[in-house]
Short mmCIF file of C-alpha atoms and ligand atoms in Angstrom, two decimals:
data_model
loop_
_atom_site.label_atom_id
_atom_site.label_comp_id
_atom_site.label_asym_id
_atom_site.label_seq_id
_atom_site.Cartn_x
_atom_site.Cartn_y
_atom_site.Cartn_z
CA UNK A 795 112.53 81.89 208.40
CA UNK A 796 115.41 84.25 208.80
CA UNK A 797 118.70 82.55 209.87
CA UNK A 798 121.44 84.90 211.66
CA UNK A 799 124.54 85.73 209.16
CA UNK A 800 125.19 88.89 210.06
CA UNK A 801 125.68 89.74 214.08
CA UNK A 802 126.55 93.41 215.67
CA UNK A 803 127.91 93.67 219.21
CA UNK A 804 128.47 96.32 221.38
CA UNK A 805 130.57 95.95 224.24
CA UNK A 806 130.94 98.15 227.49
CA UNK A 807 132.92 99.02 230.60
CA UNK A 808 131.70 95.78 231.77
CA UNK A 809 133.62 93.73 229.46
CA UNK A 810 136.68 94.75 230.69
CA UNK A 811 135.74 95.03 234.33
CA UNK A 812 137.09 91.40 235.31
CA UNK A 813 140.10 92.77 233.48
CA UNK A 814 140.55 95.47 236.59
CA UNK A 815 139.47 98.35 234.61
CA UNK A 816 136.93 100.20 237.10
CA UNK A 817 133.43 100.84 235.44
CA UNK A 818 131.75 104.58 234.90
CA UNK A 819 128.89 104.22 236.67
CA UNK A 820 129.52 101.92 239.80
CA UNK A 821 128.08 102.11 243.52
CA UNK A 822 128.46 106.09 244.30
CA UNK A 823 128.16 107.46 240.92
CA UNK A 824 131.68 108.41 240.75
CA UNK A 825 134.57 107.49 238.12
CA UNK A 826 137.19 106.19 240.30
CA UNK A 827 136.57 109.64 242.31
CA UNK A 828 136.01 112.01 239.75
CA UNK A 829 132.34 112.47 238.64
CA UNK A 830 132.38 111.97 234.29
CA UNK A 831 130.93 115.67 233.79
CA UNK A 832 134.30 116.80 235.26
CA UNK A 833 136.58 115.29 233.09
CA UNK A 834 134.29 114.04 229.98
CA UNK A 835 133.42 117.33 228.36
CA UNK A 836 134.77 119.88 226.04
CA UNK A 837 134.06 122.49 228.72
CA UNK A 838 136.28 120.50 231.39
CA UNK A 839 138.95 120.75 228.88
CA UNK A 840 139.14 124.30 228.52
CA UNK A 841 138.67 125.16 231.80
CA UNK A 842 141.36 122.76 233.32
CA UNK A 843 143.13 120.97 230.63
CA UNK A 844 145.65 119.69 233.03
CA UNK A 845 143.10 117.94 235.48
CA UNK A 846 141.83 116.27 231.77
CA UNK A 847 145.08 115.50 230.00
CA UNK A 848 146.44 113.68 233.61
CA UNK A 849 143.44 111.80 234.05
CA UNK A 850 143.26 110.05 230.87
CA UNK A 851 147.83 109.75 231.39
CA UNK A 852 146.37 107.65 234.55
CA UNK A 853 143.98 105.63 232.45
CA UNK A 854 146.71 104.86 229.53
CA UNK A 855 149.26 104.36 231.86
CA UNK A 856 146.71 102.20 233.55
CA UNK A 857 146.51 99.88 230.31
CA UNK A 858 149.89 98.37 230.88
CA UNK A 859 149.38 96.38 233.97
CA UNK A 860 145.32 95.07 232.50
CA UNK A 861 145.20 91.81 229.97
CA UNK A 862 142.55 90.84 228.22
CA UNK A 863 139.90 88.32 230.33
CA UNK A 864 138.13 85.43 228.53
CA UNK A 865 135.39 87.39 227.38
CA UNK A 866 137.60 89.62 225.03
CA UNK A 867 139.47 86.17 224.04
CA UNK A 868 136.06 84.97 223.74
CA UNK A 869 134.78 87.73 221.05
CA UNK A 870 138.63 87.75 219.21
CA UNK A 871 137.62 83.54 218.61
CA UNK A 872 134.02 84.38 217.08
CA UNK A 873 135.90 87.08 215.41
CA UNK A 874 138.13 84.85 213.85
CA UNK A 875 135.59 81.94 213.09
CA UNK A 876 132.10 83.20 212.30
CA UNK A 877 132.20 82.93 208.94
CA UNK A 878 129.24 85.54 208.52
CA UNK A 879 129.30 89.54 208.93
CA UNK A 880 130.48 90.95 212.18
CA UNK A 881 130.66 94.05 213.99
CA UNK A 882 132.43 94.63 217.31
CA UNK A 883 131.22 98.03 218.27
CA UNK A 884 133.18 99.04 221.67
CA UNK A 885 132.14 102.43 223.73
CA UNK A 886 135.96 101.51 225.61
CA UNK A 887 138.89 103.15 225.19
CA UNK A 888 141.09 100.80 226.45
CA UNK A 889 142.79 98.11 223.74
CA UNK A 890 141.87 94.55 225.17
CA UNK A 891 139.59 93.41 222.39
CA UNK A 892 142.64 94.29 219.81
CA UNK A 893 145.35 93.16 222.17
CA UNK A 894 143.10 89.80 222.18
CA UNK A 895 143.39 89.96 218.41
CA UNK A 896 139.83 91.05 217.39
CA UNK A 897 139.87 92.58 213.80
CA UNK A 898 136.36 93.42 212.89
CA UNK A 899 135.73 96.34 215.31
CA UNK A 900 135.64 99.67 216.07
CA UNK A 901 136.12 102.33 218.84
CA UNK A 902 132.90 104.74 218.50
CA UNK A 903 134.33 106.53 221.62
CA UNK A 904 138.08 107.38 220.95
CA UNK A 905 140.43 105.61 222.53
CA UNK A 906 143.50 105.85 224.94
CA UNK A 907 146.63 105.16 223.11
CA UNK A 908 145.88 108.04 220.39
CA UNK A 909 146.00 111.40 220.77
CA UNK A 910 143.10 114.03 218.35
CA UNK A 911 144.52 117.06 216.64
CA UNK A 912 142.19 120.09 218.12
CA UNK A 913 143.48 122.14 215.34
CA UNK A 914 143.26 119.66 211.68
CA UNK A 915 141.50 116.47 213.17
CA UNK A 916 144.30 114.12 212.54
CA UNK A 917 144.58 111.39 214.94
CA UNK A 918 148.40 109.47 215.86
CA UNK A 919 148.87 106.62 217.89
CA UNK A 920 150.03 107.32 221.72
CA UNK A 921 151.81 106.20 224.25
CA UNK A 922 153.08 107.73 227.76
CA UNK A 923 151.60 110.62 228.84
CA UNK A 924 150.03 113.72 226.64
CA UNK A 925 150.67 117.04 228.16
CA UNK A 926 148.56 119.59 226.81
CA UNK A 927 150.19 121.56 224.28
CA UNK A 928 152.14 118.62 222.63
CA UNK A 929 152.19 119.62 219.28
CA UNK A 930 150.86 117.58 216.31
CA UNK A 931 152.68 115.20 213.50
CA UNK A 932 150.71 116.62 211.35
CA UNK A 933 149.79 119.99 211.13
CA UNK A 934 152.46 120.89 213.98
CA UNK A 935 150.07 122.96 215.94
CA UNK A 936 150.35 122.31 219.83
CA UNK A 937 146.99 121.33 220.11
CA UNK A 938 146.70 117.46 221.06
CA UNK A 939 143.94 116.45 223.12
CA UNK A 940 143.17 112.76 224.37
CA UNK A 941 141.46 111.15 221.34
CA UNK A 942 138.21 110.71 223.60
CA UNK A 943 134.91 111.34 222.14
CA UNK A 944 133.32 113.82 225.15
CA UNK A 945 129.71 114.20 226.22
CA UNK A 946 128.32 116.12 223.64
CA UNK A 947 130.54 115.30 220.42
CA UNK A 948 129.72 112.52 217.88
CA UNK A 949 131.05 109.61 218.27
CA UNK A 950 133.60 108.20 215.62
CA UNK A 951 131.68 105.64 212.90
CA UNK A 952 128.35 105.91 213.14
CA UNK A 953 127.56 105.68 209.28
CA UNK A 954 129.62 102.42 209.45
CA UNK A 955 127.66 101.35 212.63
CA UNK A 956 124.21 102.43 211.07
CA UNK A 957 124.81 100.60 207.92
CA UNK A 958 125.68 97.36 210.24
CA UNK A 959 122.97 97.58 212.43
CA UNK A 960 120.88 97.52 209.31
CA UNK A 961 121.87 94.74 208.31
CA UNK A 962 122.20 92.54 211.37
CA UNK A 963 119.97 89.42 212.35
CA UNK A 964 121.14 89.68 215.63
CA UNK A 965 122.63 92.53 217.88
CA UNK A 966 124.17 91.25 221.13
CA UNK A 967 125.01 93.91 224.07
CA UNK A 968 127.78 93.06 226.59
CA UNK A 969 128.29 95.03 229.79
CA UNK A 970 126.76 98.28 228.91
CA UNK A 971 124.37 100.03 231.13
CA UNK A 972 122.76 101.80 228.35
CA UNK A 973 122.63 105.30 229.75
CA UNK A 974 124.80 107.04 227.34
CA UNK A 975 123.35 107.43 223.18
CA UNK A 976 123.53 106.82 220.75
CA UNK A 977 125.17 103.56 221.76
CA UNK A 978 121.97 102.94 223.84
CA UNK A 979 119.71 103.51 220.89
CA UNK A 980 121.52 100.27 219.07
CA UNK A 981 118.96 97.78 220.49
CA UNK A 982 116.24 100.02 218.82
CA UNK A 983 117.70 100.56 215.48
CA UNK A 984 118.35 96.73 215.21
CA UNK A 985 114.74 95.86 216.23
CA UNK A 986 113.47 98.03 213.60
CA UNK A 987 115.01 96.59 211.19
CA UNK A 988 114.26 93.02 212.57
CA UNK A 989 116.72 92.19 214.17
CA UNK A 990 117.14 89.71 217.77
CA UNK A 991 118.67 90.93 220.33
CA UNK A 992 120.28 89.79 223.22
CA UNK A 993 121.79 91.45 226.47
CA UNK A 994 124.55 90.10 228.23
CA UNK A 995 125.26 92.08 231.47
CA UNK A 996 125.70 91.94 235.30
CA UNK A 997 122.95 93.61 235.83
CA UNK A 998 119.68 94.98 233.64
CA UNK A 999 120.37 97.61 231.57
CA UNK A 1000 118.38 100.76 231.01
CA UNK A 1001 117.66 99.60 228.16
CA UNK A 1002 116.95 96.15 229.11
CA UNK A 1003 113.24 95.61 228.02
CA UNK A 1004 114.01 96.32 224.65
CA UNK A 1005 116.10 93.17 224.23
CA UNK A 1006 114.00 89.89 223.35
CA UNK A 1007 116.24 88.29 225.77
CA UNK A 1008 118.54 89.07 228.93
CA UNK A 1009 121.44 86.91 230.55
CA UNK A 1010 122.76 88.51 233.90
CA UNK A 1011 125.93 87.24 234.93
CA UNK A 1012 129.89 88.46 234.34
CA UNK A 1013 130.51 88.85 231.14
CA UNK A 1014 133.80 86.42 231.57
CA UNK A 1015 131.26 83.54 232.01
CA UNK A 1016 128.18 84.86 229.98
CA UNK A 1017 130.56 85.58 226.81
CA UNK A 1018 132.36 82.58 226.10
CA UNK A 1019 129.22 80.40 226.74
CA UNK A 1020 127.48 82.64 223.97
CA UNK A 1021 130.30 82.15 221.69
CA UNK A 1022 130.51 78.45 221.76
CA UNK A 1023 126.73 78.40 220.97
CA UNK A 1024 127.22 80.57 218.30
CA UNK A 1025 130.00 78.68 216.65
CA UNK A 1026 128.22 75.47 217.53
CA UNK A 1027 124.87 76.45 215.76
CA UNK A 1028 125.77 74.64 212.65
CA UNK A 1029 128.99 73.37 211.07
CA UNK A 1030 128.61 75.29 207.71
CA UNK A 1031 125.47 77.04 207.73
CA UNK A 1032 123.94 79.54 209.96
CA UNK A 1033 121.59 78.84 212.83
CA UNK A 1034 117.51 79.20 211.87
CA UNK A 1035 115.22 82.06 212.96
CA UNK A 1036 112.48 81.98 215.44
CA UNK A 1037 110.45 84.13 212.88
P1 OAD B 124 128.73 102.05 232.75
O1 OAD B 124 129.98 101.75 233.85
O2 OAD B 124 127.74 102.86 232.39
O3 OAD B 124 128.23 100.64 233.00
C1 OAD B 124 128.70 99.02 232.79
C2 OAD B 124 127.59 97.89 232.99
O4 OAD B 124 128.73 97.08 232.82
C3 OAD B 124 126.81 97.91 234.13
O5 OAD B 124 125.50 97.86 233.59
C4 OAD B 124 127.13 96.85 234.59
O6 OAD B 124 126.11 95.98 235.60
C5 OAD B 124 128.13 95.94 233.91
N1 OAD B 124 128.91 94.98 234.57
C6 OAD B 124 129.82 95.67 235.59
N2 OAD B 124 130.78 94.83 235.45
C7 OAD B 124 130.52 93.41 234.79
C8 OAD B 124 130.94 92.31 234.51
N3 OAD B 124 132.03 91.53 235.28
N4 OAD B 124 130.49 91.70 233.40
C9 OAD B 124 129.04 92.00 233.04
N5 OAD B 124 128.78 93.28 232.85
C10 OAD B 124 129.24 94.13 233.75
O7 OAD B 124 129.60 101.27 231.19
P2 OAD B 124 129.23 101.85 229.69
O8 OAD B 124 127.98 101.93 229.76
O9 OAD B 124 130.43 100.92 228.69
O10 OAD B 124 131.96 107.25 227.31
O11 OAD B 124 129.68 103.41 229.94
C11 OAD B 124 129.00 104.32 228.25
C12 OAD B 124 129.81 105.34 228.24
O12 OAD B 124 129.88 106.01 229.49
C13 OAD B 124 131.76 105.08 228.31
O13 OAD B 124 131.92 104.81 227.06
C14 OAD B 124 131.95 106.31 228.86
C15 OAD B 124 130.95 107.12 229.67
O14 OAD B 124 131.00 108.28 229.82
C16 OAD B 124 132.98 107.85 227.19
O15 OAD B 124 134.21 107.69 227.63
C17 OAD B 124 133.43 108.79 225.82
#
């Protein structure tokens, strides 16, 4: 019998959809009028830095117009109350998890409110526009770029994520299409190490078949229900597993 003590939650654009932030792969395959490949690659940055910086400037400014929704709030509650290990891994570059007060979380694809120095690799908190050529606070080079993990670049904190996946008893994926690796492969890694797996999404993701259980619906409804369920498993211990 294996109980559930350690949980890894992966979130994607779907968890922020009800806050009013567009997902990436909506109808038509366009991300707010741009093909993802036109704004989210090192090649795009090299070819047209103005366009790429401006694109993320607009996304950064839009953060001021949105607030966390019931799903972010529920995960923050899970973080505050779950007595076992928890790691919330978000692919999102918005800051809605932390504004909901989640602490045990990380951004694997970077953050809009951060700038990355292409010269020395340091990262610094950023608000407002980030024009190409902005000076790095650490090395002084005019090489700051949006701190976004572009296609072909290595996501952040992969060692920490892999370690958490290897230890977890339950892996939960929320609001992600399963189209982008390595995040899309986390369910298989977690399964490999014996974790239970649950998907909460509006539509079945590309990797839906790998989940032991899938619940379809809006994150703003499914996530609070699931968190209430988890926190109600037992007042003092953890839920006994099925096998
Ligand atoms: P996608 O846009 O690919 O997928 C969003 C998923 O959320 C879809 O499966 C939708 O069905 C689901 N969804 C939409 N509204 C929902 C709601 N209200 N409740 C629950 N689910 C909902 O976004 P991601 O999978 O996050 O990378 O995309 C992965 C990565 O692709 C992003 O992190 C981004 C992009 O390239 C970077 O920016 C580096």
